[in-house]
Short mmCIF file of C-alpha atoms in Angstrom, two decimals:
data_model
loop_
_atom_site.label_atom_id
_atom_site.label_comp_id
_atom_site.label_asym_id
_atom_site.label_seq_id
_atom_site.Cartn_x
_atom_site.Cartn_y
_atom_site.Cartn_z
CA PRO A 127 0.00 0.00 0.00
CA ASN A 128 2.95 2.34 -0.43
CA VAL A 129 1.95 5.50 -2.34
CA GLY A 130 5.36 7.08 -2.55
CA GLY A 131 7.32 7.56 -5.72
CA VAL A 132 7.23 10.85 -7.57
CA GLY A 133 3.69 11.80 -6.60
CA GLU A 134 1.42 9.26 -8.26
CA GLY A 135 -1.80 8.73 -6.36
CA ARG A 136 -1.22 11.63 -4.02
CA ILE A 137 -4.03 14.01 -3.06
CA MET A 138 -2.81 17.48 -2.19
CA SER A 139 -4.50 20.12 -0.04
CA LYS A 140 -6.68 22.65 -1.86
CA LYS A 141 -5.31 25.42 0.33
CA TYR A 142 -1.59 24.66 0.18
CA SER A 143 -0.14 23.01 -2.89
CA TRP A 144 2.71 21.52 -0.86
CA GLU A 145 0.49 19.93 1.82
CA LEU A 146 -0.69 16.35 1.54
CA ASP A 147 -4.39 15.85 2.27
CA GLU A 148 -3.91 13.16 4.90
CA ARG A 149 -7.61 12.55 5.53
CA ALA A 150 -8.38 12.07 1.85
CA MET A 151 -5.39 9.81 1.40
CA LEU A 152 -6.39 7.57 4.30
CA GLN A 153 -10.03 7.50 3.22
CA LYS A 154 -9.08 6.05 -0.14
CA SER A 155 -6.76 3.45 1.39
CA THR A 156 -7.58 -0.18 0.63
CA PHE A 157 -5.62 -1.53 3.61
CA PRO A 158 -8.12 -3.66 5.56
CA ILE A 159 -7.25 -2.27 9.01
CA LYS A 160 -8.53 1.28 9.40
CA PRO A 161 -6.32 3.99 10.95
CA ALA A 162 -7.94 4.13 14.40
CA ALA A 163 -7.85 0.34 14.73
CA LEU A 164 -4.28 0.20 13.47
CA ILE A 165 -3.12 2.73 16.04
CA GLU A 166 -4.84 0.73 18.77
CA LYS A 167 -3.12 -2.40 17.46
CA ALA A 168 0.23 -0.61 17.62
CA LYS A 169 -0.42 0.46 21.21
CA GLN A 170 -1.23 -3.12 22.20
CA VAL A 171 1.98 -4.37 20.59
CA ILE A 172 4.01 -1.70 22.39
CA ASP A 173 2.28 -2.59 25.66
CA ARG A 174 3.77 -6.07 25.24
CA ASP A 175 7.20 -4.47 24.70
CA ILE A 176 7.18 -5.46 21.01
CA LEU A 177 8.48 -8.82 22.19
CA ASP A 178 5.47 -11.10 21.92
CA PRO A 179 6.24 -13.60 19.11
CA ASP A 180 2.54 -13.80 18.30
CA ASP A 181 2.54 -10.11 17.36
CA ILE A 182 5.41 -10.50 14.91
CA SER A 183 5.31 -11.83 11.36
CA GLU A 184 7.71 -14.54 10.26
CA ASP A 185 9.17 -12.17 7.63
CA PHE A 186 9.66 -9.42 10.23
CA VAL A 187 12.56 -6.96 9.92
CA PHE A 188 14.07 -4.83 12.71
CA GLN A 189 15.95 -1.74 11.53
CA PHE A 190 17.42 0.98 13.74
CA PRO A 191 19.94 3.61 12.58
CA VAL A 192 22.95 1.34 13.13
CA VAL A 193 21.64 -2.04 14.27
CA GLY A 194 19.86 -4.18 11.69
CA PRO A 195 18.38 -5.48 9.62
CA LEU A 196 17.55 -8.31 12.01
CA SER A 197 15.16 -11.18 11.42
CA LYS A 198 12.43 -12.13 13.89
CA ALA A 199 14.62 -14.75 15.61
CA GLU A 200 17.67 -12.47 15.71
CA TYR A 201 15.64 -9.57 17.08
CA LEU A 202 13.91 -11.54 19.84
CA LYS A 203 17.21 -13.06 20.95
CA ALA A 204 19.15 -9.77 20.89
CA VAL A 205 16.60 -7.46 22.50
CA GLY A 206 15.60 -9.98 25.14
CA GLY A 207 19.25 -10.22 26.22
CA PHE A 208 19.63 -6.49 26.83
CA GLN A 209 17.42 -6.63 29.97
CA ILE A 210 16.44 -2.98 29.60
CA LYS A 211 13.65 -3.14 32.18
CA THR A 212 16.00 -4.77 34.67
CA MET A 213 18.58 -2.03 34.23
CA PHE A 214 15.99 0.76 34.17
CA PRO A 215 13.05 -0.41 36.32
CA ASP A 216 11.43 3.06 36.35
CA MET A 217 11.72 3.41 32.58
CA ASN A 218 9.25 5.89 31.08
CA LEU A 219 9.04 5.85 27.29
CA GLY A 220 6.80 8.90 27.10
CA VAL A 221 5.28 7.56 23.87
CA HIS A 222 3.07 10.05 22.02
CA ASN A 223 2.03 11.46 18.65
CA PHE A 224 0.66 8.27 17.09
CA HIS A 225 -0.38 8.65 13.46
CA VAL A 226 -0.84 6.48 10.41
CA ASP A 227 1.35 7.26 7.42
CA PRO A 228 -0.94 8.59 4.64
CA LEU A 229 1.57 7.37 2.04
CA MET A 230 1.87 3.93 3.63
CA PRO A 231 -1.42 3.27 5.45
CA ASN A 232 -0.19 0.04 7.04
CA ARG A 233 2.45 1.95 9.01
CA VAL A 234 2.08 3.69 12.38
CA TRP A 235 4.56 6.37 13.41
CA TYR A 236 5.06 7.54 16.99
CA THR A 237 7.50 9.56 19.10
CA VAL A 238 9.44 8.22 22.09
CA ALA A 239 10.83 10.44 24.88
CA PHE A 240 12.86 7.98 26.97
CA THR A 241 13.77 8.78 30.56
CA ALA A 242 14.85 6.37 33.32
CA THR A 243 17.23 5.70 36.20
CA ASN A 244 19.86 2.98 36.00
CA SER A 245 18.98 1.52 39.38
CA GLY A 246 19.27 -2.15 38.45
CA ASP A 247 22.21 -4.40 37.60
CA GLY A 248 22.29 -5.91 34.14
CA PRO A 249 24.42 -7.38 31.37
CA PHE A 250 26.34 -4.09 31.11
CA GLY A 251 27.37 -4.08 34.75
CA LYS A 252 26.32 -2.78 38.15
CA ALA A 253 23.70 -0.09 38.61
CA THR A 254 25.00 3.48 38.53
CA ASP A 255 21.86 5.27 39.77
CA ILE A 256 22.39 7.77 36.94
CA ARG A 257 19.27 9.43 35.56
CA VAL A 258 18.99 9.17 31.77
CA ASP A 259 17.16 11.59 29.51
CA CYS A 260 17.20 10.97 25.76
CA PRO A 261 16.09 13.38 23.04
CA PRO A 262 12.85 12.63 21.16
CA GLN A 263 13.16 9.81 18.66
CA VAL A 264 10.74 8.57 16.03
CA ASN A 265 9.75 4.91 15.79
CA SER A 266 7.38 3.03 13.51
CA LEU A 267 5.53 -0.26 13.28
CA THR A 268 4.45 -1.60 9.89
CA PHE A 269 1.72 -4.25 9.74
CA ASP A 270 0.50 -6.83 7.27
CA ALA A 271 -3.19 -7.36 6.50
CA GLN A 272 -3.46 -9.89 9.35
CA GLY A 273 -2.27 -7.33 11.90
CA LYS A 274 1.21 -8.80 12.36
CA VAL A 275 4.24 -6.53 12.61
CA ILE A 276 6.42 -6.88 9.52
CA LYS A 277 8.84 -4.03 10.25
CA TYR A 278 9.98 -2.16 13.35
CA THR A 279 12.11 0.95 13.02
CA GLY A 280 13.25 3.35 15.70
CA GLY A 281 15.97 5.23 17.47
CA TYR A 282 15.90 8.03 14.90
CA VAL A 283 16.59 11.16 16.96
CA VAL A 284 14.84 14.29 15.67
CA ASP A 285 16.89 16.81 17.67
CA ARG A 286 20.23 15.68 19.11
CA THR A 287 20.59 19.07 20.88
CA TYR A 288 17.27 18.66 22.72
CA GLU A 289 17.48 20.52 26.01
CA GLY A 290 18.24 18.40 29.06
CA ASN A 291 19.37 15.23 27.30
CA ASN A 292 22.50 13.56 28.70
CA SER A 293 22.70 10.73 26.18
CA GLY A 294 25.03 12.50 23.81
CA GLY A 295 22.11 13.27 21.54
CA MET A 296 21.59 9.58 20.88
CA GLY A 297 18.57 7.31 21.24
CA GLY A 298 17.97 3.58 20.92
CA LEU A 299 20.19 1.57 23.28
CA PHE A 300 23.34 3.56 22.57
CA GLY A 301 21.99 6.73 24.20
CA PRO A 302 21.14 5.29 27.62
CA LEU A 303 24.37 3.29 27.75
CA TYR A 304 26.40 6.39 26.93
CA ALA A 305 24.57 8.35 29.64
CA ILE A 306 25.49 5.81 32.33
CA GLY A 307 29.11 5.62 31.19
CA LYS A 308 28.86 2.19 29.57
CA GLY A 309 28.75 3.07 25.90
CA PHE A 310 30.25 0.87 23.23
CA PRO A 311 33.72 1.86 21.90
CA PHE A 312 32.89 2.15 18.19
CA PRO A 313 32.06 5.54 16.55
CA GLU A 314 28.42 4.71 15.81
CA ALA A 315 27.75 4.39 19.56
CA LYS A 316 29.32 7.72 20.40
CA PRO A 317 27.91 11.27 20.13
CA TYR A 318 28.09 12.79 16.68
CA SER A 319 31.29 14.61 15.80
CA ARG A 320 32.32 16.08 12.49
CA SER A 321 34.79 14.11 10.41
CA TRP A 322 37.98 15.84 9.33
CA GLN A 323 36.67 15.71 5.76
CA PHE A 324 33.53 17.63 6.71
CA ARG A 325 35.48 20.11 8.83
CA LEU A 326 37.74 20.77 5.85
CA PHE A 327 34.74 21.10 3.55
CA SER A 328 33.10 23.58 5.94
CA LEU A 329 36.31 25.59 6.23
CA VAL A 330 36.77 25.73 2.46
CA GLY A 331 33.13 26.62 1.96
CA SER A 332 33.37 29.45 4.46
CA THR A 333 36.62 30.73 2.91
CA VAL A 334 35.22 30.61 -0.61
CA GLY A 335 32.16 32.53 0.56
CA LYS A 336 34.31 35.26 2.06
CA ILE A 337 36.48 35.55 -1.04
CA THR A 338 33.42 35.75 -3.25
CA ALA A 339 31.99 38.50 -1.08
CA LEU A 340 35.26 40.45 -1.28
CA LEU A 341 35.39 40.14 -5.07
CA LYS A 342 31.88 41.51 -5.24
CA GLY A 343 32.83 44.39 -2.97
CA GLU A 344 30.36 43.38 -0.24
#
């Protein structure tokens, strides 16, 4: 039911030419599970920690910014071993902003605002009692016609400079681990930093801009 591409099948707002008419798009959807029911289905799956095998299709794919793609078996084994709830027993996901994708009406998007205290021991070591606050991150659950999850994406931070976060601007598992001082050693699990290539590019771009301005007498 993907209606992406270069604009085929899209219904645009009559007021703003750049705005998609979400209601009209969803009304014409042929996906058997209607938006309100699909959002409720997503909430039920999340309430079971997205770990109930009965909720997940056999051709399921897990994809986060760095980790993945993982199959159903790989995902259940990996995520179950992290013991997130044991490490962060007061974990509050702050999930909000559920909506069905008008271009892919079998997909539910939602925002996660993770906060918790590392008051429990776990596979990453002893409890630190450090409070963790992550920036908002966008997740999604995509369903098949039978209501099974076929794809789970998440950990995509929408503002790494979000006020109050101590996770290095990261989400997923990497953010909380970094906040409690137990981050992984590879670059992908560390806060963003500019590469020397990008720093050089930025420096050259700035210099070129200044020279151009001088040549123009600005």
